[in-house]
Tab-separated table of C-alpha atoms in Angstrom:
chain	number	residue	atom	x	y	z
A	1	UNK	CA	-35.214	49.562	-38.263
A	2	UNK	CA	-32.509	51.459	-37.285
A	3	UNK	CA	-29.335	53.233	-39.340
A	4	UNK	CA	-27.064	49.708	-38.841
A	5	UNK	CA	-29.876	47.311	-39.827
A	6	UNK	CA	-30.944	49.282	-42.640
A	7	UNK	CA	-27.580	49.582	-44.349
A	8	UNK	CA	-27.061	45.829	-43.761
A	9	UNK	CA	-30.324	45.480	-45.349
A	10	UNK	CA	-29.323	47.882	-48.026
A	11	UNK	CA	-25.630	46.464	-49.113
A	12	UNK	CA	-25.142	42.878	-47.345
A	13	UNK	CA	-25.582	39.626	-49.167
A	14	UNK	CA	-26.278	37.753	-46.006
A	15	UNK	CA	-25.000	33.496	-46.250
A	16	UNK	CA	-27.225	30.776	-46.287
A	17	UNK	CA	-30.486	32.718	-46.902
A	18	UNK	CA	-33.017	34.448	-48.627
A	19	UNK	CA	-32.591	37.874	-48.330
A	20	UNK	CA	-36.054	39.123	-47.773
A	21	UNK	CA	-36.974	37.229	-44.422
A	22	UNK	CA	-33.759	38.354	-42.771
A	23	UNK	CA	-34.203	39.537	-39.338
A	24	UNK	CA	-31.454	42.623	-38.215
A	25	UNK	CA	-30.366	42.269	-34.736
A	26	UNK	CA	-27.225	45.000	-33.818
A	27	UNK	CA	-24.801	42.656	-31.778
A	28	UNK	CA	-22.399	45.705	-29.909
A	29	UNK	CA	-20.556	43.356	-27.398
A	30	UNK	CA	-20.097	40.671	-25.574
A	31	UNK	CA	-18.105	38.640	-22.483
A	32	UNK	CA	-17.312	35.162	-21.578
A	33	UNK	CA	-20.329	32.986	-23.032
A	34	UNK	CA	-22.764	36.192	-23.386
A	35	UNK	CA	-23.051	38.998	-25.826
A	36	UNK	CA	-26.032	41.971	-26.221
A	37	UNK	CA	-27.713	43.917	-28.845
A	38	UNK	CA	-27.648	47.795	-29.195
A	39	UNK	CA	-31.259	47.554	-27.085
A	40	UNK	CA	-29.386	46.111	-24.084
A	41	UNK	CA	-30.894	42.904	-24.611
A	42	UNK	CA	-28.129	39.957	-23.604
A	43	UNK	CA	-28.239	36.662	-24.398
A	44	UNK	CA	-26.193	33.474	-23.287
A	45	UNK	CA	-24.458	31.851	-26.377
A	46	UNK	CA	-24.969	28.492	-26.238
A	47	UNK	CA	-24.040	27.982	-29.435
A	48	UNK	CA	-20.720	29.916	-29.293
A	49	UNK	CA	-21.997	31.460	-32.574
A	50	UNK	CA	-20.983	29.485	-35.172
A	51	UNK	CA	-19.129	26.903	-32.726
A	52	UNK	CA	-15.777	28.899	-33.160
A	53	UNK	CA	-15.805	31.047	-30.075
A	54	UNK	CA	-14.429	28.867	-28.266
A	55	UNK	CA	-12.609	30.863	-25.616
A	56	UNK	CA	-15.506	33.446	-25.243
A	57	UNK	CA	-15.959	36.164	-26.273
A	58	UNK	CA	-13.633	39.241	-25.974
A	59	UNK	CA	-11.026	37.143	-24.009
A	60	UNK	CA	-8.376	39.792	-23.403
A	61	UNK	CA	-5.604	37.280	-23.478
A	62	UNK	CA	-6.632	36.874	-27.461
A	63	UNK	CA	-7.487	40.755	-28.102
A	64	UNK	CA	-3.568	41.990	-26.468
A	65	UNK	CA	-1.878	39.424	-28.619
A	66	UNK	CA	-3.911	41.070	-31.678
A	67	UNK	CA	-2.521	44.382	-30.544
A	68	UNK	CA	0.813	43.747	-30.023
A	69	UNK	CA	1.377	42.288	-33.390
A	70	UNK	CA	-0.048	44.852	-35.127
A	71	UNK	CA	2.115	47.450	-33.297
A	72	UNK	CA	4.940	44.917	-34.867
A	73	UNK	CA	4.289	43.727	-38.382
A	74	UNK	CA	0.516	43.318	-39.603
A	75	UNK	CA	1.306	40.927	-42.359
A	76	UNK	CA	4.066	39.549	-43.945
A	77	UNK	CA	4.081	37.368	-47.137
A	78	UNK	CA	4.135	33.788	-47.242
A	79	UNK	CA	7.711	33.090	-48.130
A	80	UNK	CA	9.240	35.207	-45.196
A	81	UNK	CA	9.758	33.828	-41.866
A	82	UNK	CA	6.892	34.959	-39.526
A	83	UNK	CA	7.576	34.208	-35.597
A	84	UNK	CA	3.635	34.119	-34.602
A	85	UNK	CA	3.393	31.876	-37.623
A	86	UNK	CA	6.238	29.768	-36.128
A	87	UNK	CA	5.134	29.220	-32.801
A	88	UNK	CA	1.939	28.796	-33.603
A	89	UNK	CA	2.803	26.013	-35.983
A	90	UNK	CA	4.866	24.383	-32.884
A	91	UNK	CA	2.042	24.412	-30.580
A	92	UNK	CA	-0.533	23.237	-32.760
A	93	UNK	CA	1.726	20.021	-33.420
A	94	UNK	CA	2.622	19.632	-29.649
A	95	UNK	CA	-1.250	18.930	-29.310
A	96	UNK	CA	-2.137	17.150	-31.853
A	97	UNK	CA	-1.447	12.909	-32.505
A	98	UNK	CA	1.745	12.392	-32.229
A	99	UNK	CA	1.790	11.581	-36.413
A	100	UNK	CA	1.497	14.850	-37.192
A	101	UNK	CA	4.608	16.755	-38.850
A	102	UNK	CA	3.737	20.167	-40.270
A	103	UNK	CA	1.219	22.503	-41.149
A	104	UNK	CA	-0.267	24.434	-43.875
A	105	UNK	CA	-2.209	27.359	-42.691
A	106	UNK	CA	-5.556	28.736	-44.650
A	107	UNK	CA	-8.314	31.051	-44.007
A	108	UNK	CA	-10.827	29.135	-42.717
A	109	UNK	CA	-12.506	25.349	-42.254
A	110	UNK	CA	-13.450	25.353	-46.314
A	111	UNK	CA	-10.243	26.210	-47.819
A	112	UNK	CA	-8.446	24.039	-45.112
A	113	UNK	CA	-11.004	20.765	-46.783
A	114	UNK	CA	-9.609	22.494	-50.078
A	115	UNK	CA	-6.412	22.510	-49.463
A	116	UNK	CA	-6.664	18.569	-47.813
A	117	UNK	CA	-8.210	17.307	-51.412
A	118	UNK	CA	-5.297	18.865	-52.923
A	119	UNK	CA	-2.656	17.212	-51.076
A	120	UNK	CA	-4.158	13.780	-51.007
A	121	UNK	CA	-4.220	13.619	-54.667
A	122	UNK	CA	-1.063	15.117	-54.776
A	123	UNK	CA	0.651	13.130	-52.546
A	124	UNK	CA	-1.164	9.864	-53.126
A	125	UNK	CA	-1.360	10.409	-57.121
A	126	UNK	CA	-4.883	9.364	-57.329
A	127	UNK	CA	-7.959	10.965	-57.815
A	128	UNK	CA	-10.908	9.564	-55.973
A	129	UNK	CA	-11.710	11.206	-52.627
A	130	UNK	CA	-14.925	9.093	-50.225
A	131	UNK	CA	-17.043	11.812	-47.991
A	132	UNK	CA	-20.643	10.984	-46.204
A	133	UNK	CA	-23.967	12.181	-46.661
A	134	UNK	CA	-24.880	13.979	-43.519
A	135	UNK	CA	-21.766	16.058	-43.361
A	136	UNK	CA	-20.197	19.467	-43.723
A	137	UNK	CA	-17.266	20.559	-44.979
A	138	UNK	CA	-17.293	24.200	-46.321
A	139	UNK	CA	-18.834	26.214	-48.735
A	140	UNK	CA	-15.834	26.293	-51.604
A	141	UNK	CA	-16.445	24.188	-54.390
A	142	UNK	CA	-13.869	21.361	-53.667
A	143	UNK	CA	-15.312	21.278	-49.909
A	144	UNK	CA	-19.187	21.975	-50.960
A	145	UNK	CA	-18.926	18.560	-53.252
A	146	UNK	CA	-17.338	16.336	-50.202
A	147	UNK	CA	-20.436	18.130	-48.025
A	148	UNK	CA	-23.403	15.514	-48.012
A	149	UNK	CA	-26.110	17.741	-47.086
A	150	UNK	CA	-28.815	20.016	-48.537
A	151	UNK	CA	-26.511	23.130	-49.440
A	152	UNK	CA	-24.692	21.133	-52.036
A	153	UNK	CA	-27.033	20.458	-54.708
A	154	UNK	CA	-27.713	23.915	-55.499
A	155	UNK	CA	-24.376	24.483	-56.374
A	156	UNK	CA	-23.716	21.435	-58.480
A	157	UNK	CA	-21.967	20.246	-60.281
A	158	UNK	CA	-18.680	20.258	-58.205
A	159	UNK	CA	-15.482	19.009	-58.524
A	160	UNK	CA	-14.986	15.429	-60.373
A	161	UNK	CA	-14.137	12.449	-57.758
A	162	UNK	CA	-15.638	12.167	-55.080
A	163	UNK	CA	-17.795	9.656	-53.757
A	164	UNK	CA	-20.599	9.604	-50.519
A	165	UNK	CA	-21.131	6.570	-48.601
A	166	UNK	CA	-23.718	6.183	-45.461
A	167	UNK	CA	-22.723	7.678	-42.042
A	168	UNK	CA	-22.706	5.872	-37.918
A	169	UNK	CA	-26.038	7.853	-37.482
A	170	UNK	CA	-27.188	5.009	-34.995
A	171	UNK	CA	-30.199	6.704	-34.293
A	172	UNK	CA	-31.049	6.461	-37.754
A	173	UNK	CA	-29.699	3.586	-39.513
A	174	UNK	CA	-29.036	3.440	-42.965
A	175	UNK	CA	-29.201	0.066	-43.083
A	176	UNK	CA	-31.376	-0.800	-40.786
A	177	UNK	CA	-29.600	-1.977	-38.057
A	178	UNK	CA	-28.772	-1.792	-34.049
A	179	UNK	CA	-25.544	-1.080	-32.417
A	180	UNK	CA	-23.970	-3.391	-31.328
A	181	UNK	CA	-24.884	-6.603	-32.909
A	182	UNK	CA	-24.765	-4.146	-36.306
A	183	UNK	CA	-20.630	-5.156	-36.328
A	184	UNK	CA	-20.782	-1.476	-37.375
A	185	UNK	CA	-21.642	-1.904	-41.073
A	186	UNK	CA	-21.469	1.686	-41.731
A	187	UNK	CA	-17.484	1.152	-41.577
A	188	UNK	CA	-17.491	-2.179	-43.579
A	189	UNK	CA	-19.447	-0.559	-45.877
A	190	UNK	CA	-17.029	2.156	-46.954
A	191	UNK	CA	-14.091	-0.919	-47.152
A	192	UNK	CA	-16.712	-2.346	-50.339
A	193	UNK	CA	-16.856	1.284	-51.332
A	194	UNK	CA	-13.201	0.956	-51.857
A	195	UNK	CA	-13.052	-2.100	-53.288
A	196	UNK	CA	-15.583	-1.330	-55.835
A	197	UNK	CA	-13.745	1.301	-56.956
A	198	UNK	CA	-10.421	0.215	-56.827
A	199	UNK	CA	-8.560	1.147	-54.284
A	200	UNK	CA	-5.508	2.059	-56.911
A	201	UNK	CA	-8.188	4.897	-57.701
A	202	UNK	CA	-8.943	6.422	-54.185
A	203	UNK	CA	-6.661	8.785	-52.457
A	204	UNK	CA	-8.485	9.656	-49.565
A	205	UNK	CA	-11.453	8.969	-47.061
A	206	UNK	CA	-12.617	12.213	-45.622
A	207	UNK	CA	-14.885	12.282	-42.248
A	208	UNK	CA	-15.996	14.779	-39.657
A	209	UNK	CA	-13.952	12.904	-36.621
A	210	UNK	CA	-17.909	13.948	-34.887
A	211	UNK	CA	-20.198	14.627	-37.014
A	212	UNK	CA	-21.295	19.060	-36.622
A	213	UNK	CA	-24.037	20.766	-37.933
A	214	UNK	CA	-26.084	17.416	-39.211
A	215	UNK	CA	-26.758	16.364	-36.195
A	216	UNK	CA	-23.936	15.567	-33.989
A	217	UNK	CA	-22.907	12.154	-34.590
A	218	UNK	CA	-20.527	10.291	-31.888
A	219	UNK	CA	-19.102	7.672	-33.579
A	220	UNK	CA	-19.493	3.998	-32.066
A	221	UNK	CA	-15.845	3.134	-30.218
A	222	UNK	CA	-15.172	0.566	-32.784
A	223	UNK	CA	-15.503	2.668	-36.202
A	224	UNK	CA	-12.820	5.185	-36.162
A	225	UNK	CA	-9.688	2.966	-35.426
A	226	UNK	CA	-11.709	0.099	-38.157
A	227	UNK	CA	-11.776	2.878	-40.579
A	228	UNK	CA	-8.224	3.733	-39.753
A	229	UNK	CA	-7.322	0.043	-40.235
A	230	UNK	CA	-9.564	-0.135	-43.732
A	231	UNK	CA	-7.727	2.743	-45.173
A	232	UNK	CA	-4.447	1.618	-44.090
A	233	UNK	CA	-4.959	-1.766	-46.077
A	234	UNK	CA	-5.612	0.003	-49.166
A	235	UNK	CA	-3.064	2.514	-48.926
A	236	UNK	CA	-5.864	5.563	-48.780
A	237	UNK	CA	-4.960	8.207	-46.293
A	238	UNK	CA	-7.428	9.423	-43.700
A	239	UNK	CA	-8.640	13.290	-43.261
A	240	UNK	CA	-10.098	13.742	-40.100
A	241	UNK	CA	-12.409	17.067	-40.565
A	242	UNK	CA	-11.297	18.527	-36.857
A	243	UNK	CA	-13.190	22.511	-37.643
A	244	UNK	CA	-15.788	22.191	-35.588
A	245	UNK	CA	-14.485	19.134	-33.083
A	246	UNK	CA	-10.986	20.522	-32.329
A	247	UNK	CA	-9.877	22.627	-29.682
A	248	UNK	CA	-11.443	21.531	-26.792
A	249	UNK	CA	-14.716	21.001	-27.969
A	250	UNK	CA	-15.376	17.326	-27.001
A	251	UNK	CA	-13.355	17.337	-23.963
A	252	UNK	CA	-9.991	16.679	-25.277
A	253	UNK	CA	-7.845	19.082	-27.343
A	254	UNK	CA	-9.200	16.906	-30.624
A	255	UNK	CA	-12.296	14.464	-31.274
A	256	UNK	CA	-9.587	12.017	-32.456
A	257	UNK	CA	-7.853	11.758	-28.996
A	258	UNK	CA	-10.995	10.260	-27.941
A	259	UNK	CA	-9.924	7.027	-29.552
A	260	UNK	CA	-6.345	7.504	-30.004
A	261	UNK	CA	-6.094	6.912	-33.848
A	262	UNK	CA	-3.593	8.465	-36.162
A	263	UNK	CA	-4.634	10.463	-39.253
A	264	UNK	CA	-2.856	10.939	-42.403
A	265	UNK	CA	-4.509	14.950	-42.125
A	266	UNK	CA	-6.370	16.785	-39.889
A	267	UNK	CA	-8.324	19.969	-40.829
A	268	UNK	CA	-8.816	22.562	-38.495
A	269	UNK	CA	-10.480	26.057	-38.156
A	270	UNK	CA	-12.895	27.609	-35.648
A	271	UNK	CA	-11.707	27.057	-32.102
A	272	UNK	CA	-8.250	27.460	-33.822
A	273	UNK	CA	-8.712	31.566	-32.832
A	274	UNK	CA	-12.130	31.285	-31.855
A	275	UNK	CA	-13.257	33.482	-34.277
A	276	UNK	CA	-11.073	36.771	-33.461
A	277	UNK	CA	-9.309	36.777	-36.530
A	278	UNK	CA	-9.942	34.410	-39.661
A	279	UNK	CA	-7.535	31.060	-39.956
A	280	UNK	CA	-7.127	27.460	-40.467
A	281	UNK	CA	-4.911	24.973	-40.711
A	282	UNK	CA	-3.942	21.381	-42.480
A	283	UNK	CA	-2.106	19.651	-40.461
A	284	UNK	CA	-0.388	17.223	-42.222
A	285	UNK	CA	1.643	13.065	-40.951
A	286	UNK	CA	5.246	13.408	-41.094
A	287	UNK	CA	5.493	10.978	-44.126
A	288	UNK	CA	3.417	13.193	-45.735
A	289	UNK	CA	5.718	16.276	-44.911
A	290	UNK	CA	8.531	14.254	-46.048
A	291	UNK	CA	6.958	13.392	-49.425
A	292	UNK	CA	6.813	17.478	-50.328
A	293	UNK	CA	10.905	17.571	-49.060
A	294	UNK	CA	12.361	16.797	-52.438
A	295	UNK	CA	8.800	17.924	-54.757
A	296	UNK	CA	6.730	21.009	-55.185
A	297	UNK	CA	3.904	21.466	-52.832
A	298	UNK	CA	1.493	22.756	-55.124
A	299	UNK	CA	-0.730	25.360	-52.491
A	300	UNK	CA	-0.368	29.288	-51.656
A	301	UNK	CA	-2.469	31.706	-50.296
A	302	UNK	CA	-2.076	35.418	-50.008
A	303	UNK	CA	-3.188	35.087	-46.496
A	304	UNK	CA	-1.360	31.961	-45.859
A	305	UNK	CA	0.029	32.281	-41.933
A	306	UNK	CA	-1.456	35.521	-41.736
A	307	UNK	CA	0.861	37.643	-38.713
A	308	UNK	CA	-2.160	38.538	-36.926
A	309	UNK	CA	-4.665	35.503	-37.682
A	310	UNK	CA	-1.396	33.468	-35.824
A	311	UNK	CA	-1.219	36.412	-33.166
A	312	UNK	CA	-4.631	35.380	-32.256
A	313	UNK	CA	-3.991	31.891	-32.484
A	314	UNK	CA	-0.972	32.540	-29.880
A	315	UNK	CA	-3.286	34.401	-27.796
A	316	UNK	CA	-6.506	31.955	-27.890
A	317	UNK	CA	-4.008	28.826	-27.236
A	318	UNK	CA	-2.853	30.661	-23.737
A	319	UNK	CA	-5.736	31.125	-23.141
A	320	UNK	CA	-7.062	27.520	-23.287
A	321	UNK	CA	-4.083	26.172	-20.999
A	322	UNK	CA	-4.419	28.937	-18.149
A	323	UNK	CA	-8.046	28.327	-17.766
A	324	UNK	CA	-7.936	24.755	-18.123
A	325	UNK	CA	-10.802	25.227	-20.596
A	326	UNK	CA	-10.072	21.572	-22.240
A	327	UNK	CA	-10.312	20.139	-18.925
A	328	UNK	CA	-13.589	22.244	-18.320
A	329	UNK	CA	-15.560	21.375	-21.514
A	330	UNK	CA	-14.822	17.250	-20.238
A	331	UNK	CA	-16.152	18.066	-16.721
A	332	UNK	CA	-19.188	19.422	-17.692
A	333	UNK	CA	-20.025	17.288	-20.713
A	334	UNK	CA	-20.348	15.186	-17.863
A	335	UNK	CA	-22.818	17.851	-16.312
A	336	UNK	CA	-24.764	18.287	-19.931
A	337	UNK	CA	-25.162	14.440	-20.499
A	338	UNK	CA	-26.889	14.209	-16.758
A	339	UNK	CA	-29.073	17.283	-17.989
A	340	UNK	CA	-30.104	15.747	-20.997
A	341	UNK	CA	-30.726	12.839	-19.620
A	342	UNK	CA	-33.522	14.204	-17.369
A	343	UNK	CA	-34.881	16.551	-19.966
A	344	UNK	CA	-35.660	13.364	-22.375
A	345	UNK	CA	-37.244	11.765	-19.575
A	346	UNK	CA	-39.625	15.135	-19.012
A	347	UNK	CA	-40.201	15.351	-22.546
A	348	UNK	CA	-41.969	12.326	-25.234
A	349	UNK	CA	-40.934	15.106	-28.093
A	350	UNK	CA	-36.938	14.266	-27.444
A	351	UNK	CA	-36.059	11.487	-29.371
A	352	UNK	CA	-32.286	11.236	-28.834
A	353	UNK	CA	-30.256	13.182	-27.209
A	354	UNK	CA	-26.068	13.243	-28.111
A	355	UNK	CA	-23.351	14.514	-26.724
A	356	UNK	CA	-19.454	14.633	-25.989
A	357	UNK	CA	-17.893	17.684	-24.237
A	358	UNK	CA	-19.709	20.657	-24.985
A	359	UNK	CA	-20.727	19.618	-28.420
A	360	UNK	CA	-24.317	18.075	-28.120
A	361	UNK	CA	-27.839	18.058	-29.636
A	362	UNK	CA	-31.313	16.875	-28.881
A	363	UNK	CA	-33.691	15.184	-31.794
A	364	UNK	CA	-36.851	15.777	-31.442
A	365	UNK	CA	-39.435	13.793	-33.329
A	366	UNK	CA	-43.551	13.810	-33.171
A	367	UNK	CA	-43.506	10.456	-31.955
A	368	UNK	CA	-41.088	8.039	-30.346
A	369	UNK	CA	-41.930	4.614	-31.850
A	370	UNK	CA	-42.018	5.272	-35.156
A	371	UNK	CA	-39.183	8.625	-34.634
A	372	UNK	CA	-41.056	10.670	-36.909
A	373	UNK	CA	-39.047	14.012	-37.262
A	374	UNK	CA	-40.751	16.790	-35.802
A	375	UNK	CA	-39.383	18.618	-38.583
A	376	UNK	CA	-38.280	16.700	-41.921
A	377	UNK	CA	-34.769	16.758	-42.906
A	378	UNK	CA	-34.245	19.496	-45.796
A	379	UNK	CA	-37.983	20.066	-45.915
A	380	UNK	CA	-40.308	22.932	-45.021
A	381	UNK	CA	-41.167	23.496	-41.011
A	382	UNK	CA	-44.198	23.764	-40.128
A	383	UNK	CA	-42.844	26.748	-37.351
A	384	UNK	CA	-42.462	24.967	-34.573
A	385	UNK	CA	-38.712	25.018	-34.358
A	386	UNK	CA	-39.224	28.631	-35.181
A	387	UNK	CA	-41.464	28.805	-32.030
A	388	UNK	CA	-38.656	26.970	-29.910
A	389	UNK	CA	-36.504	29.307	-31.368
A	390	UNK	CA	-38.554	32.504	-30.489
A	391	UNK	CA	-39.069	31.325	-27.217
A	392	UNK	CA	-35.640	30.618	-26.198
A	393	UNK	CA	-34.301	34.325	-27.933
A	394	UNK	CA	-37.155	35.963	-25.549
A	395	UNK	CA	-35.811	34.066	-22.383
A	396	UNK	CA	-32.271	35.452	-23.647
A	397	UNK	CA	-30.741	32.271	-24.612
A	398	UNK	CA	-28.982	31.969	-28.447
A	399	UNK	CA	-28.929	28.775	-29.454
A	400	UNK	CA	-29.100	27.301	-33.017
A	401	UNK	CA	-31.919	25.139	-34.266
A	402	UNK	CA	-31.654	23.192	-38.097
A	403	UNK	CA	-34.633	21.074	-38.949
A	404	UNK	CA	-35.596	18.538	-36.165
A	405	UNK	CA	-32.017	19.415	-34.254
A	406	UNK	CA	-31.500	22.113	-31.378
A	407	UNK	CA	-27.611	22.056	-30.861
A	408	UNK	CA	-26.263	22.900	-27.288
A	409	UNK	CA	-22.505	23.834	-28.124
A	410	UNK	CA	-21.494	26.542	-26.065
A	411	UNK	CA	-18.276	28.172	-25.408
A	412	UNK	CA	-15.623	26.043	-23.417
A	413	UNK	CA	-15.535	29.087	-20.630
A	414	UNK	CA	-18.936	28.951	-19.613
A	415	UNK	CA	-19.374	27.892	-15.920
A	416	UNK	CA	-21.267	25.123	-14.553
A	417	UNK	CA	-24.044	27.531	-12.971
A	418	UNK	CA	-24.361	28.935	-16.787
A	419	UNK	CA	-25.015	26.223	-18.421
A	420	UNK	CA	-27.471	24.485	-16.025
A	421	UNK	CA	-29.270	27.920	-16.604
A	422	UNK	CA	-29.496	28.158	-19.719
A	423	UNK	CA	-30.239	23.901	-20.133
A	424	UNK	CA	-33.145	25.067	-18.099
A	425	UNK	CA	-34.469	27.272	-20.191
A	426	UNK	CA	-34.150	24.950	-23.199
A	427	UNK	CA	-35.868	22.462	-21.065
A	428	UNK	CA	-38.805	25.290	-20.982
A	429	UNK	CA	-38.890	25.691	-24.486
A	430	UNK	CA	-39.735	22.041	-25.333
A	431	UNK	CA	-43.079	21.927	-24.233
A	432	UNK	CA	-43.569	24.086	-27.688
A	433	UNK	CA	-42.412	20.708	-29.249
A	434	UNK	CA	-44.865	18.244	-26.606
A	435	UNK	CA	-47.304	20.104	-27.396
A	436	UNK	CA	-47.086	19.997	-31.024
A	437	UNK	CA	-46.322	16.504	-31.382
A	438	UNK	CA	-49.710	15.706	-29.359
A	439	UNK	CA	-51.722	17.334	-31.706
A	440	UNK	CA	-49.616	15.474	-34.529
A	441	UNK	CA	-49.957	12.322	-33.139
């Protein structure tokens, strides 16, 4: 091991595991959608690490903006006037629904869910906030309770309030059903959610506009603008989780563009700098702007429009428009869903495949008919994924794999001769999971 993975084995809690099966690779650099280790080994990212780096990596558009404002003012408190925080603010709002009125700048996608919780209840003056189960939406403990999946419990008991209903996983109906003669329940069924607990009670219903790291989930056309009209009869705003989605990332500068609906907030993080420099953002309607004219807003962070987290914002938004990268992740979504297409036809392990943009996934399952995971949801695998996983890191492609789900989400610069290559190799790596699920079945 050498000096740098020692001493991050030495001092470093590392997130999301346990600490003795850690693996230390040295990541020195990267370009574009690629990036190497200190052994020269280089790898294409196809899951633009944590699906923040949006733009690529080391995009020098992003890195001089950086530069320039710290050779100006590195940070500046909250209640000054900050021009990167200023512009920044403008162009986010010139991108997003045209409902949209101001917005509230935080550290990342978790304190931006924080923040959203706080001024629904505020604004609203109720309590009760409705999430789903197979979502994520941050690690704080206000965002952690609204997250439906396996890292909450361990941390419970959260914050009083909220609620979980089912989600549009089609592939995997909660209640048994097909799409379309379904009349997509899993939307009707939050409306008796409501109901049954007043709707005098509930503030807000918070979604992932596409679902992220359970699974990808593209909603069906009809349940966003029904869930817009459901919360608009009972006065409950809508928070459209955009961290992962937004910027690009489904083809369109947000998920929600994809079926024009307004929402009362939109969340935002990750492909907001791509990663550079830590910052998000609530975005909040213009009638809820107005309502915090006259009244305290009740939120502050140190960091709050942080001069060079906005810098980098400034930079990474240029950046989008001069390479068209929006335009780029729609064209060759097109590409991916052709790809996927044939690999599910090569392979009896792929049980769905889902995508929008460059923000897809493949399911892969031991047996079609009766879509047996290959690996169970929040349960021990049996190392096959692992194997997939090994095999792809050897054939230099990064990629990341949660039980049954390998997630193809890589950065919106990559070129259409990248990702075909590195869909290839993924292609390769599924006769692991063939293989396996013959033996299984």
């Amino acid at each position: 091991m050498d000096r740098i993975a020692e001493l991050e084995r030495q001092y470093v809690l590392r997130s999301w595991s346990v600490q003795s099966k850690n693996t230390y690779t040295n990541v020195v650099g990267g370009k574009g959608a690629f990036f190497w280790d200190d052994q020269g080994k280089k790898y294409l990212d196809f899951s633009a690490q944590l699906v923040n780096a949006n733009v690529g990596h080391q995009d020098p558009r992003v890195i001089e903006a950086i530069k320039e404002q710290a050779d100006k003012m590195c940070y500046v408190a909250p209640f000054y006037a900050s021009e990167p925080r200023a512009r920044l603010a403008q162009e986010v709002i010139e991108v997003c629904p045209p409902s949209m009125g101001k917005v509230f700048f935080t550290l990342g996608g978790a304190e931006s869910n924080e923040n959203a919780i706080k001024i629904a209840r505020m604004y609203t003056g109720k309590m009760k906030v409705i999430s789903r189960y197979r979502s994520y939406h941050g690690a704080t403990y206000g965002a952690i309770t609204l997250t439906g999946d396996p890292r909450r419990p361990p941390v419970e008991p959260g914050i009083p309030g909220v609620l979980k209903v089912f989600d549009h996983y089609c592939y995997r109906c909660s209640f048994g059903l097909r799409y379309p003669s379904c009349d997509v329940r899993c939307a009707e069924s939050i409306r008796e959610v409501i109901q049954y607990e007043n709707p005098d009670t509930v503030a807000a219903v918070t979604v992932e506009t596409v679902t992220g790291t359970n699974g990808i989930f593209v909603p069906p056309p009809e349940y966003l603008p029904r869930l817009r009209e459901i919360c608009d009869e009972f006065s409950v705003l809508l928070i459209c989780d955009e961290v992962m989605s937004g910027f690009g990332r489904t083809g369109e500068w947000f998920a929600v563009d994809h079926w024009k609906i307004q929402p009362d907030m939109m969340t935002m993080a990750k492909g907001l700098t791509s990663g550079y420099v830590p910052l998000g953002a609530v975005v909040v309607s213009k009638d809820i702007a107005k309502g915090f004219e006259d009244r305290m807003f009740w939120c502050g962070l140190t960091y709050s429009g942080h001069s060079l987290a906005c810098a980098a914002g400034l930079g990474n938004m240029r950046a989008y428009r001069e390479d068209g990268m929006i335009g780029n992740a729609k064209r060759l979504g097109n590409v991916m869903d052709q790809e996927l297409a044939a690999i599910m036809d090569r392979h009896p392990s792929v049980g769905d495949i889902r995508n929008i943009g460059l923000f897809g996934a493949i399911e892969l399952v031991k047996d079609r008919e009766t879509r047996e995971p290959l690996a169970p949801w929040n349960g021990p695998d049996p190392g096959v994924m692992g194997a997939i996983n090994k095999f792809l890191l050897e054939r230099g492609v990064y990629t990341y794999l949660r039980w049954n789900l390998l997630f193809l989400t890589p950065p919106l610069c990559i070129t259409e001769s990248e990702l075909v290559e590195g869909l290839a190799i993924v292609d390769e790596s599924l006769r692991i999971a063939d293989e396996f699920a013959a033996k299984k079945g």
